[in-house]
Coordinates of C-alpha atoms in Angstrom, one line a residue:
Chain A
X1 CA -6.9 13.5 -11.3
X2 CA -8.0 10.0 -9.9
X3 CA -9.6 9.4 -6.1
X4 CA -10.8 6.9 -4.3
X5 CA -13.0 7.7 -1.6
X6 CA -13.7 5.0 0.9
X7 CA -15.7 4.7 3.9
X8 CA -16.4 4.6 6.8
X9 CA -12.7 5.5 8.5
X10 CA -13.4 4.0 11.5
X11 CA -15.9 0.8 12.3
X12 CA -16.4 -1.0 15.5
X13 CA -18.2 -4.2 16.2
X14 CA -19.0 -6.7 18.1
X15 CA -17.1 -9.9 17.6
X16 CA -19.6 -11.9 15.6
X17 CA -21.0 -8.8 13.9
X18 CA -20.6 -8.5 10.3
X19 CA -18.2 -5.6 9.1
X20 CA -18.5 -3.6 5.1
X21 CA -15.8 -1.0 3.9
X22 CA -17.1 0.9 0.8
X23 CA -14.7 2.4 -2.3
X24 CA -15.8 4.8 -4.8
X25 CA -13.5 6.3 -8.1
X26 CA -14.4 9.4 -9.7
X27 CA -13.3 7.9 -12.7
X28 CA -13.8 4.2 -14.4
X29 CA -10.7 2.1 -12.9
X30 CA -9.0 -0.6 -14.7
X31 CA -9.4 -3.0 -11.7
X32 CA -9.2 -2.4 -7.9
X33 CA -6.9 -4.3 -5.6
X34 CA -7.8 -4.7 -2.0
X35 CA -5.0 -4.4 1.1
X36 CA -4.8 -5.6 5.3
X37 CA -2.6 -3.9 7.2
X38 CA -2.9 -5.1 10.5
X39 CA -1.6 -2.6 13.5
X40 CA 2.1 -2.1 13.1
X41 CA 2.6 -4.2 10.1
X42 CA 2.5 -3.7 6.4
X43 CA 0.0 -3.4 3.8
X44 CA -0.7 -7.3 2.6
X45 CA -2.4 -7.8 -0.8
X46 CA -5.8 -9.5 -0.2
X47 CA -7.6 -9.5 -3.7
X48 CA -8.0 -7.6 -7.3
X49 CA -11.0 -7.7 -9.2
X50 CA -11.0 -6.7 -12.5
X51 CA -14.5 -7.7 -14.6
X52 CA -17.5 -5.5 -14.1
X53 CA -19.6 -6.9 -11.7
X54 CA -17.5 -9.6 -10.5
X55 CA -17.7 -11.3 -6.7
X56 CA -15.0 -12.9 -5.1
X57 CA -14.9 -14.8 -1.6
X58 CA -12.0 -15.9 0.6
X59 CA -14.0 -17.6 3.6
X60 CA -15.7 -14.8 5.0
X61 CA -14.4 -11.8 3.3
X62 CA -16.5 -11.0 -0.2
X63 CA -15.2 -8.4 -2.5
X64 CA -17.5 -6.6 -5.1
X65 CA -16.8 -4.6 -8.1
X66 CA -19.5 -2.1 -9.6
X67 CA -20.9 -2.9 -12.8
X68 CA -19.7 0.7 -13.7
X69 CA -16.1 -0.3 -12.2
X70 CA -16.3 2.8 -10.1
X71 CA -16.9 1.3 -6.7
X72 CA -16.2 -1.3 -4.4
X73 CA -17.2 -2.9 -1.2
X74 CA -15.8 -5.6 1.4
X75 CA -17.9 -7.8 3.5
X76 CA -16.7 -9.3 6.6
X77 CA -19.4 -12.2 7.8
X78 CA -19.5 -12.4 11.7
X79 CA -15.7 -10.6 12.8
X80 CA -13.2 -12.1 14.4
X81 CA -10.3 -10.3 16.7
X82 CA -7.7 -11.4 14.0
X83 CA -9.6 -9.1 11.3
X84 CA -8.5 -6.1 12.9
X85 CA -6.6 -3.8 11.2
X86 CA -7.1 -1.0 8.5
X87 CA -8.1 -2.2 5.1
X88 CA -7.2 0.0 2.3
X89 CA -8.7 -0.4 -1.5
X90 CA -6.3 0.4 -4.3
X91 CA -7.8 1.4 -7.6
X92 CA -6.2 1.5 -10.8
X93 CA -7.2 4.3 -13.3
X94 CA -4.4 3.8 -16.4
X95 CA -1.7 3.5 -14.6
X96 CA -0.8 3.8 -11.0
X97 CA -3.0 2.3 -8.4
X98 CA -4.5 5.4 -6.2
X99 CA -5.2 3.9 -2.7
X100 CA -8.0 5.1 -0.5
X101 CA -7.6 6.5 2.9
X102 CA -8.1 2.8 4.8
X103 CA -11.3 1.7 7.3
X104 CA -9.9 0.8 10.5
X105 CA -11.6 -2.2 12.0
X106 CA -12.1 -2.6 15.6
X107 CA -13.4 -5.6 17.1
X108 CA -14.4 -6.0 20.7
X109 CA -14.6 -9.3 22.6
Chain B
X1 CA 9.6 -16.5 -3.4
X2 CA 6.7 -13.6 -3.1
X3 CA 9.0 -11.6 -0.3
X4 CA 10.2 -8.0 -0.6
X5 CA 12.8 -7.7 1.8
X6 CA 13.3 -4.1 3.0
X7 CA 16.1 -3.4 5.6
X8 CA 16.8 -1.8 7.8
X9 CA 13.4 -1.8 9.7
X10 CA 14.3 0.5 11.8
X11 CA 16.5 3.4 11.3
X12 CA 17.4 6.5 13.6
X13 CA 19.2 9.4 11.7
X14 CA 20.2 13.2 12.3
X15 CA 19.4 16.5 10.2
X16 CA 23.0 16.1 9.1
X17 CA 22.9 12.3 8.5
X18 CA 23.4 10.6 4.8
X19 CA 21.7 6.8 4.9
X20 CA 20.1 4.8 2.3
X21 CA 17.1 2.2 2.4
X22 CA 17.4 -0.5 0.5
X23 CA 14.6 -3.1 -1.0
X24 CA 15.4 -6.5 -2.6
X25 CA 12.4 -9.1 -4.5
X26 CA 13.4 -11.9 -6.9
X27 CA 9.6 -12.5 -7.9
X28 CA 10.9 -10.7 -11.5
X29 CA 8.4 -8.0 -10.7
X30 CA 9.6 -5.2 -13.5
X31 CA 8.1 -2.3 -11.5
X32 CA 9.3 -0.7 -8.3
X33 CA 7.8 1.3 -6.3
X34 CA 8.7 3.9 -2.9
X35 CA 5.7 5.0 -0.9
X36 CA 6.1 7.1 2.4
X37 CA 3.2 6.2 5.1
X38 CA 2.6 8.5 8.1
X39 CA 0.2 7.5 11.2
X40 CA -3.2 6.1 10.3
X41 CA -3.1 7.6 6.3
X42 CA -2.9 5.8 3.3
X43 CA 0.5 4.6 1.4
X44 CA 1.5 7.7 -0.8
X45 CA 3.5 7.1 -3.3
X46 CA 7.1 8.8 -4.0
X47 CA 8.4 7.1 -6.9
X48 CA 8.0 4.8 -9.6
X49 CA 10.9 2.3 -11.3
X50 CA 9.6 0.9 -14.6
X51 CA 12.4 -1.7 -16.0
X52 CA 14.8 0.0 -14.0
X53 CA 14.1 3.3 -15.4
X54 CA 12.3 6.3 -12.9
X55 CA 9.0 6.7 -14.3
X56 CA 7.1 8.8 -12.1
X57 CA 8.8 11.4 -9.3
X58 CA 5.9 12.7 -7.4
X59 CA 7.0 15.9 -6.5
X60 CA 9.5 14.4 -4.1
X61 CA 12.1 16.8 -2.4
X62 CA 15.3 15.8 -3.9
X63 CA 16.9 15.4 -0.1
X64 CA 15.4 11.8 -1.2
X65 CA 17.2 10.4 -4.2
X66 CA 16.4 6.7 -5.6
X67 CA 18.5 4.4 -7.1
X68 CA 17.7 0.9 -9.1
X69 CA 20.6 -0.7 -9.9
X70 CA 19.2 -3.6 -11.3
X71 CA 15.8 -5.4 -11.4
X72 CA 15.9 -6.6 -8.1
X73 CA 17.2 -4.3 -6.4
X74 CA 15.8 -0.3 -5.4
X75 CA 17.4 2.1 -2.6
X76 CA 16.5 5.1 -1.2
X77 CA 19.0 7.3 -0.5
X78 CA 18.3 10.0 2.5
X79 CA 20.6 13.2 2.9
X80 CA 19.8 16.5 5.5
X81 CA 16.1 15.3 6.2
X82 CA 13.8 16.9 8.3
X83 CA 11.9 15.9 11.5
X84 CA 8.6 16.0 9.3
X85 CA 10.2 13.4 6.9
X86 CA 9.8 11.1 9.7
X87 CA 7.5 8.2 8.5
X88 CA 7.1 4.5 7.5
X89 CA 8.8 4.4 3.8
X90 CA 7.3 1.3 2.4
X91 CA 9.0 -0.7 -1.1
X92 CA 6.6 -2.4 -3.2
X93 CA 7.0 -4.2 -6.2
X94 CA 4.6 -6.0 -9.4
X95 CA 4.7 -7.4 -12.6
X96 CA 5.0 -4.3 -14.5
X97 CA 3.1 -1.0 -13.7
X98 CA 0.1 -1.7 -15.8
X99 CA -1.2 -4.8 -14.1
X100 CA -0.8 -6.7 -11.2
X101 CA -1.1 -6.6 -7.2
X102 CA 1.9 -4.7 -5.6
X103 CA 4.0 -6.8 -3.0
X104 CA 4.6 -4.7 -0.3
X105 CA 8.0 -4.9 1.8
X106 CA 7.7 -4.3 6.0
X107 CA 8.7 -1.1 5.7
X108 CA 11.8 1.0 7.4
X109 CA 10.3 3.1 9.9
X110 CA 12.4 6.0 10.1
X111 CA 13.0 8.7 12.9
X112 CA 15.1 11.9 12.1
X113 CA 15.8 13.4 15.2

């Protein structure tokens, strides 16, 4: 069946420090959604890409989708405390979306 | 309105218990979903509601049985679980299962004792 493999589980930075989560599918997805979910809270939809090769920013967060549309990334430019949490990408195959297994981000002061 | 409502948010049961979760959107979202999330993993996802219909049961132990009475609304109904069943159970909902972002309730977090 489908997976998603992201990476790395755990990041820490420095405040100010710029922060990347990475997904891969072992198969083609449909498009990929990406998730917050901040300590105690919820997942909360962020983004979905769906065109090979597309880029999408929201202020300092980027999202990439493969030309293959078989991986993904995240870029955080220069971390702030409030973008702690775990961030989880959700791929969709055919039909359900498979979610990876999350990057926790930790940010010092 | 882009709110899933999910209550209770807290919810305490015995072994010998029956309770039900319950999950409410009026964005018209025509797929449902149940996930169960434990400690630092990933949503995994119990069951699927397509128009009101159960489309996908993955593998779930029938001490959980949902319910979708109409397009709005999905419960979760809990009888004789067990301590391991102890988890964050999240509702989500989207436009249909094909396409679009799930909306994603706060989740009951739920303690059998």
């Amino acid at each position: 069946g489908q997976q998603v493999m992201q990476i790395p589980q755990y990041q820490h930075v420095q405040e100010g420090e710029d922060f990347t989560t990475y997904c891969n599918s072992s198969t083609t997805l449909s498009n990929i959604q990406w998730y917050k979910q901040r300590p105690g809270g919820h997942p909360v939809f962020l983004i979905q890409l769906v065109k090979s090769g597309e880029v999408k920013k929201q202020k300092r967060l980027t999202f990439q989708f493969g030309e293959a549309k078989k991986n993904s990334s995240l870029h955080i430019t220069a971390t702030q405390t409030t973008d702690v949490g775990t961030y989880f990408c959700a791929g969709r195959g055919s039909y359900i979306p498979t979610f990876g297994r999350g990057t926790s981000l930790i940010v010092h002061p | 309105d882009t709110e899933v409502t999910q209550t209770p948010k807290h919810l305490v049961m015995g072994m010998t218990n029956k309770k039900s979760l319950k999950c409410e959107q009026h964005m018209g979202h025509r797929a449902m979903y149940w996930y169960k999330q434990k400690a630092k993993k990933p949503p995994e996802l119990m069951f699927v509601y397509s128009y009101e219909k159960l489309s996908i049961n993955e593998s779930v132990p029938s001490r959980f049985s949902p319910e979708c009475p109409n397009s709005s609304l999905l419960n979760l109904h809990l009888h004789a679980l067990q301590p391991e069943d102890s988890a964050l159970y999240l509702c989500a909902s989207s436009q249909s299962t094909g396409e679009g972002s799930a909306f994603f309730g706060q989740g009951t977090r739920l303690t059998v004792v």
